[in-house]
Amino acid sequence: MSKKNKHMTLDDRIEIQECLNKGMTFKAIALRIGKDPTTVSKEVKLRAISYTNSFTKTDECCPKLLRAPFVCNG
C-alpha cells in the first residue's frame, strides 16, 4: 500500500471549504482536487466543527447537518 497522497493538505482543505460555500457536490470537489469523492465526504464529516453555547438547547440541530454536505453555513 502506497503512502503517496495519503493525507489532505491545508490547500486541499481550504479548496473543499471554498467549494462547499459555492454549493459544489463532493464529486465535483473531488475531481477538482484529485481525490475520491468518498475521501472528500469523510474529510468533511471528520473535520466538521459543532459550536454550542449555554444559551441554546444542545438537542436542536440544523437539519442541513444530517445530510450531505454536512455543513450549515447560514
PDB file of C-alpha atoms in Angstrom:
ATOM      1  CA  MET A   1       0.000   0.000   0.000  1.00  0.00           C
ATOM      2  CA  SER A   2       1.482   3.307  -1.071  1.00  0.00           C
ATOM      3  CA  LYS A   3       1.549   6.261   1.296  1.00  0.00           C
ATOM      4  CA  LYS A   4       1.607   8.732  -1.584  1.00  0.00           C
ATOM      5  CA  ASN A   5      -1.286  11.206  -1.355  1.00  0.00           C
ATOM      6  CA  LYS A   6      -2.411   9.657   1.920  1.00  0.00           C
ATOM      7  CA  HIS A   7      -3.161  12.925   3.683  1.00  0.00           C
ATOM      8  CA  MET A   8      -5.053  16.045   2.713  1.00  0.00           C
ATOM      9  CA  THR A   9      -3.013  19.213   2.595  1.00  0.00           C
ATOM     10  CA  LEU A  10      -4.131  22.513   4.061  1.00  0.00           C
ATOM     11  CA  ASP A  11      -4.634  23.749   0.496  1.00  0.00           C
ATOM     12  CA  ASP A  12      -6.945  20.770  -0.178  1.00  0.00           C
ATOM     13  CA  ARG A  13      -8.993  21.581   2.915  1.00  0.00           C
ATOM     14  CA  ILE A  14      -9.250  25.260   2.007  1.00  0.00           C
ATOM     15  CA  GLU A  15     -10.349  24.298  -1.511  1.00  0.00           C
ATOM     16  CA  ILE A  16     -13.011  21.957  -0.074  1.00  0.00           C
ATOM     17  CA  GLN A  17     -14.325  24.745   2.153  1.00  0.00           C
ATOM     18  CA  GLU A  18     -14.474  27.242  -0.708  1.00  0.00           C
ATOM     19  CA  CYS A  19     -16.200  24.723  -2.971  1.00  0.00           C
ATOM     20  CA  LEU A  20     -18.774  23.843  -0.295  1.00  0.00           C
ATOM     21  CA  ASN A  21     -19.510  27.552   0.118  1.00  0.00           C
ATOM     22  CA  LYS A  22     -20.185  27.662  -3.641  1.00  0.00           C
ATOM     23  CA  GLY A  23     -22.581  24.713  -3.303  1.00  0.00           C
ATOM     24  CA  MET A  24     -20.473  22.213  -5.228  1.00  0.00           C
ATOM     25  CA  THR A  25     -21.023  18.462  -4.810  1.00  0.00           C
ATOM     26  CA  PHE A  26     -18.485  16.098  -3.276  1.00  0.00           C
ATOM     27  CA  LYS A  27     -17.935  14.575  -6.716  1.00  0.00           C
ATOM     28  CA  ALA A  28     -17.165  17.955  -8.296  1.00  0.00           C
ATOM     29  CA  ILE A  29     -14.848  18.880  -5.433  1.00  0.00           C
ATOM     30  CA  ALA A  30     -13.071  15.522  -5.683  1.00  0.00           C
ATOM     31  CA  LEU A  31     -12.445  15.984  -9.403  1.00  0.00           C
ATOM     32  CA  ARG A  32     -11.102  19.458  -8.731  1.00  0.00           C
ATOM     33  CA  ILE A  33      -8.587  18.402  -6.050  1.00  0.00           C
ATOM     34  CA  GLY A  34      -7.774  14.963  -7.457  1.00  0.00           C
ATOM     35  CA  LYS A  35      -9.220  12.851  -4.636  1.00  0.00           C
ATOM     36  CA  ASP A  36     -12.003  10.269  -4.371  1.00  0.00           C
ATOM     37  CA  PRO A  37     -15.494  11.648  -3.555  1.00  0.00           C
ATOM     38  CA  THR A  38     -15.669   9.336  -0.530  1.00  0.00           C
ATOM     39  CA  THR A  39     -12.427  10.827   0.770  1.00  0.00           C
ATOM     40  CA  VAL A  40     -13.882  14.325   0.458  1.00  0.00           C
ATOM     41  CA  SER A  41     -17.085  13.258   2.224  1.00  0.00           C
ATOM     42  CA  LYS A  42     -15.172  11.636   5.080  1.00  0.00           C
ATOM     43  CA  GLU A  43     -12.920  14.676   5.417  1.00  0.00           C
ATOM     44  CA  VAL A  44     -15.917  16.999   5.726  1.00  0.00           C
ATOM     45  CA  LYS A  45     -17.607  14.765   8.311  1.00  0.00           C
ATOM     46  CA  LEU A  46     -14.390  14.291  10.270  1.00  0.00           C
ATOM     47  CA  ARG A  47     -13.385  17.957  10.353  1.00  0.00           C
ATOM     48  CA  ALA A  48     -16.832  19.488  10.927  1.00  0.00           C
ATOM     49  CA  ILE A  49     -16.897  21.744  13.957  1.00  0.00           C
ATOM     50  CA  SER A  50     -20.014  21.977  16.078  1.00  0.00           C
ATOM     51  CA  TYR A  51     -20.487  25.164  18.063  1.00  0.00           C
ATOM     52  CA  THR A  52     -22.715  25.191  21.125  1.00  0.00           C
ATOM     53  CA  ASN A  53     -23.209  27.669  23.899  1.00  0.00           C
ATOM     54  CA  SER A  54     -25.139  27.797  27.130  1.00  0.00           C
ATOM     55  CA  PHE A  55     -27.965  29.827  25.565  1.00  0.00           C
ATOM     56  CA  THR A  56     -29.137  27.181  23.106  1.00  0.00           C
ATOM     57  CA  LYS A  57     -30.503  23.718  23.561  1.00  0.00           C
ATOM     58  CA  THR A  58     -27.967  21.120  22.503  1.00  0.00           C
ATOM     59  CA  ASP A  59     -30.641  18.823  21.076  1.00  0.00           C
ATOM     60  CA  GLU A  60     -31.543  21.391  18.430  1.00  0.00           C
ATOM     61  CA  CYS A  61     -29.626  20.820  15.240  1.00  0.00           C
ATOM     62  CA  CYS A  62     -29.684  22.379  11.829  1.00  0.00           C
ATOM     63  CA  PRO A  63     -31.273  19.788   9.505  1.00  0.00           C
ATOM     64  CA  LYS A  64     -28.542  20.501   6.943  1.00  0.00           C
ATOM     65  CA  LEU A  65     -26.017  18.827   9.257  1.00  0.00           C
ATOM     66  CA  LEU A  66     -27.787  15.490   8.863  1.00  0.00           C
ATOM     67  CA  ARG A  67     -27.390  15.263   5.052  1.00  0.00           C
ATOM     68  CA  ALA A  68     -24.550  15.825   2.600  1.00  0.00           C
ATOM     69  CA  PRO A  69     -22.594  18.065   2.521  1.00  0.00           C
ATOM     70  CA  PHE A  70     -22.981  18.014   6.340  1.00  0.00           C
ATOM     71  CA  VAL A  71     -22.426  21.759   6.769  1.00  0.00           C
ATOM     72  CA  CYS A  72     -24.712  24.587   7.786  1.00  0.00           C
ATOM     73  CA  ASN A  73     -23.234  27.884   6.674  1.00  0.00           C
ATOM     74  CA  GLY A  74     -26.075  30.222   7.442  1.00  0.00           C
TER      75      GLY A  74
END
